[in-house]
Coordinates of C-alpha atoms in Angstrom, one line a residue:
X25 CA 19.7 -8.2 -4.9
X26 CA 20.7 -10.8 -2.5
X27 CA 20.8 -10.7 1.3
X28 CA 23.3 -8.2 2.5
X29 CA 24.0 -6.7 -1.0
X30 CA 22.3 -3.7 -2.6
X31 CA 24.5 -3.4 -5.7
X32 CA 24.9 -5.5 -8.9
X33 CA 27.6 -4.9 -11.5
X34 CA 27.3 -6.4 -15.0
X35 CA 30.7 -6.5 -16.6
X36 CA 31.9 -7.6 -20.0
X37 CA 28.6 -6.7 -21.7
X38 CA 29.1 -7.4 -25.4
X39 CA 26.4 -5.0 -26.5
X40 CA 24.2 -2.8 -24.4
X41 CA 20.9 -1.8 -26.0
X42 CA 19.9 1.6 -24.6
X43 CA 17.0 2.5 -27.0
X44 CA 18.4 6.0 -27.1
X45 CA 20.3 6.9 -30.4
X46 CA 22.0 9.8 -28.5
X47 CA 23.8 7.3 -26.2
X48 CA 25.2 4.9 -28.8
X49 CA 25.3 3.6 -32.3
X50 CA 22.3 3.5 -34.6
X51 CA 18.6 4.0 -33.7
X52 CA 18.9 1.6 -30.8
X53 CA 21.8 3.4 -29.2
X54 CA 24.1 0.3 -29.1
X55 CA 27.1 0.4 -26.8
X56 CA 29.8 -2.2 -27.3
X57 CA 32.0 -3.4 -24.4
X58 CA 29.7 -2.0 -21.8
X59 CA 29.0 -2.2 -18.1
X60 CA 25.8 -1.7 -16.0
X61 CA 25.8 -0.8 -12.3
X62 CA 22.6 -1.1 -10.3
X63 CA 22.3 0.1 -6.7
X64 CA 19.3 -0.1 -4.4
X65 CA 17.1 -1.3 -7.3
X66 CA 18.0 1.6 -9.7
X67 CA 20.4 1.7 -12.6
X68 CA 23.2 4.0 -11.5
X69 CA 25.4 3.6 -14.6
X70 CA 25.0 2.1 -18.0
X71 CA 27.6 2.8 -20.7
X72 CA 31.0 2.0 -22.0
X73 CA 33.0 -0.1 -19.5
X74 CA 35.9 2.4 -19.8
X75 CA 33.6 5.1 -18.4
X76 CA 32.4 3.1 -15.4
X77 CA 33.0 5.4 -12.4
X78 CA 35.2 4.3 -9.5
X79 CA 33.2 2.0 -7.2
X80 CA 32.6 3.2 -3.7
X81 CA 30.8 1.7 -0.8
X82 CA 29.9 -2.0 -0.5
X83 CA 31.4 -4.2 -3.2
X84 CA 28.7 -5.1 -5.7
X85 CA 27.8 -8.6 -6.8
X86 CA 29.6 -8.8 -10.1
X87 CA 28.4 -10.9 -13.0
X88 CA 30.7 -11.4 -16.1
X89 CA 28.3 -11.6 -19.0
X90 CA 31.0 -13.0 -21.3
X91 CA 30.1 -10.7 -24.2
X92 CA 26.4 -11.3 -24.1
X93 CA 23.8 -8.7 -25.0
X94 CA 21.8 -6.6 -22.4
X95 CA 18.5 -5.1 -23.4
X96 CA 15.8 -3.2 -21.5
X97 CA 13.0 -5.3 -20.2
X98 CA 10.3 -6.0 -22.7
X99 CA 6.7 -4.7 -22.2
X100 CA 3.8 -6.8 -23.4
X101 CA 0.9 -4.3 -23.6
X102 CA -1.7 -6.8 -24.8
X103 CA -1.7 -10.3 -23.6
X104 CA -4.3 -13.0 -22.7
X105 CA -3.0 -15.0 -19.8
X106 CA -6.1 -16.3 -18.1
X107 CA -7.5 -19.2 -20.2
X108 CA -7.5 -22.9 -20.4
X109 CA -7.1 -25.3 -23.3
X110 CA -5.0 -24.6 -26.3
X111 CA -5.4 -24.1 -30.0
X112 CA -2.6 -26.3 -31.3
X113 CA -5.0 -28.3 -33.5
X114 CA -6.3 -25.1 -35.0
X115 CA -2.8 -23.8 -35.7
X116 CA -1.9 -27.1 -37.5
X117 CA -5.1 -27.0 -39.5
X118 CA -4.5 -23.4 -40.5
X119 CA -0.9 -24.3 -41.6
X120 CA -2.4 -27.0 -43.8
X121 CA -4.6 -24.4 -45.4
X122 CA -7.9 -24.8 -43.7
X123 CA -9.9 -21.7 -43.3
X124 CA -10.8 -20.3 -39.9
X125 CA -14.5 -21.1 -40.7
X126 CA -13.7 -24.7 -41.4
X127 CA -11.7 -24.9 -38.1
X128 CA -14.6 -23.3 -36.3
X129 CA -17.2 -25.7 -37.9
X130 CA -15.2 -28.6 -36.5
X131 CA -15.5 -27.2 -33.0
X132 CA -12.2 -25.4 -32.9
X133 CA -11.4 -21.7 -32.9
X134 CA -12.0 -19.3 -30.1
X135 CA -15.1 -21.1 -28.9
X136 CA -13.0 -24.2 -28.0
X137 CA -10.8 -22.2 -25.6
X138 CA -13.9 -20.3 -24.2
X139 CA -15.5 -23.6 -23.4
X140 CA -12.3 -24.9 -21.8
X141 CA -11.9 -21.7 -19.8
X142 CA -15.4 -21.9 -18.5
X143 CA -15.0 -25.5 -17.5
X144 CA -11.7 -24.8 -15.6
X145 CA -11.5 -24.1 -11.9
X146 CA -10.3 -20.7 -10.7
X147 CA -7.3 -22.5 -9.1
X148 CA -6.4 -24.1 -12.4
X149 CA -6.7 -20.8 -14.3
X150 CA -4.5 -19.1 -11.7
X151 CA -1.9 -21.9 -12.0
X152 CA -1.9 -21.6 -15.8
X153 CA -1.6 -17.8 -15.7
X154 CA 1.3 -18.0 -13.2
X155 CA 3.2 -20.5 -15.4
X156 CA 2.7 -18.2 -18.4
X157 CA 4.0 -15.2 -16.5
X158 CA 7.1 -17.2 -15.4
X159 CA 7.7 -18.1 -19.0
X160 CA 7.4 -14.5 -20.1
X161 CA 9.7 -13.2 -17.4
X162 CA 12.3 -15.9 -18.4
X163 CA 12.1 -14.4 -21.9
X164 CA 12.8 -10.8 -20.7
X165 CA 9.3 -9.5 -20.2
X166 CA 9.2 -7.2 -17.2
X167 CA 5.7 -5.6 -17.6
X168 CA 2.4 -7.0 -18.8
X169 CA -1.1 -5.7 -19.2
X170 CA -3.5 -8.6 -19.1
X171 CA -6.7 -8.6 -21.1
X172 CA -9.8 -10.3 -20.0
X173 CA -11.6 -12.8 -22.1

């Protein structure tokens, strides 16, 4: 929340994805025309806007989502964030039909990123990992488990 506020209200939610079929339509528990109220870092209400309880206490920061969707945060339980280099050339070669063996014989493949990672400074690796985390968060990922290597 922002300075002086401990509540956030999301109004005009087009579809709220609850991931609980008992709470809404279908296996994802979809609720149309929903609202979400968060207070002190916890979800206090998530459901049909018509069921939103009377607000008490400090006025929440209110965001009109203009019919957009709200989903739970995504969890990436297997990610490799700490590396240098890229495999764009490998990807393009594979799209052209080259085998992984052919890519590897030309110096590509996993060994190319291993070499780039070994050559990179700790500071560079940290900067790259932080940028990747920011990109993931912007895409809705809230939890990651980082693999080594």
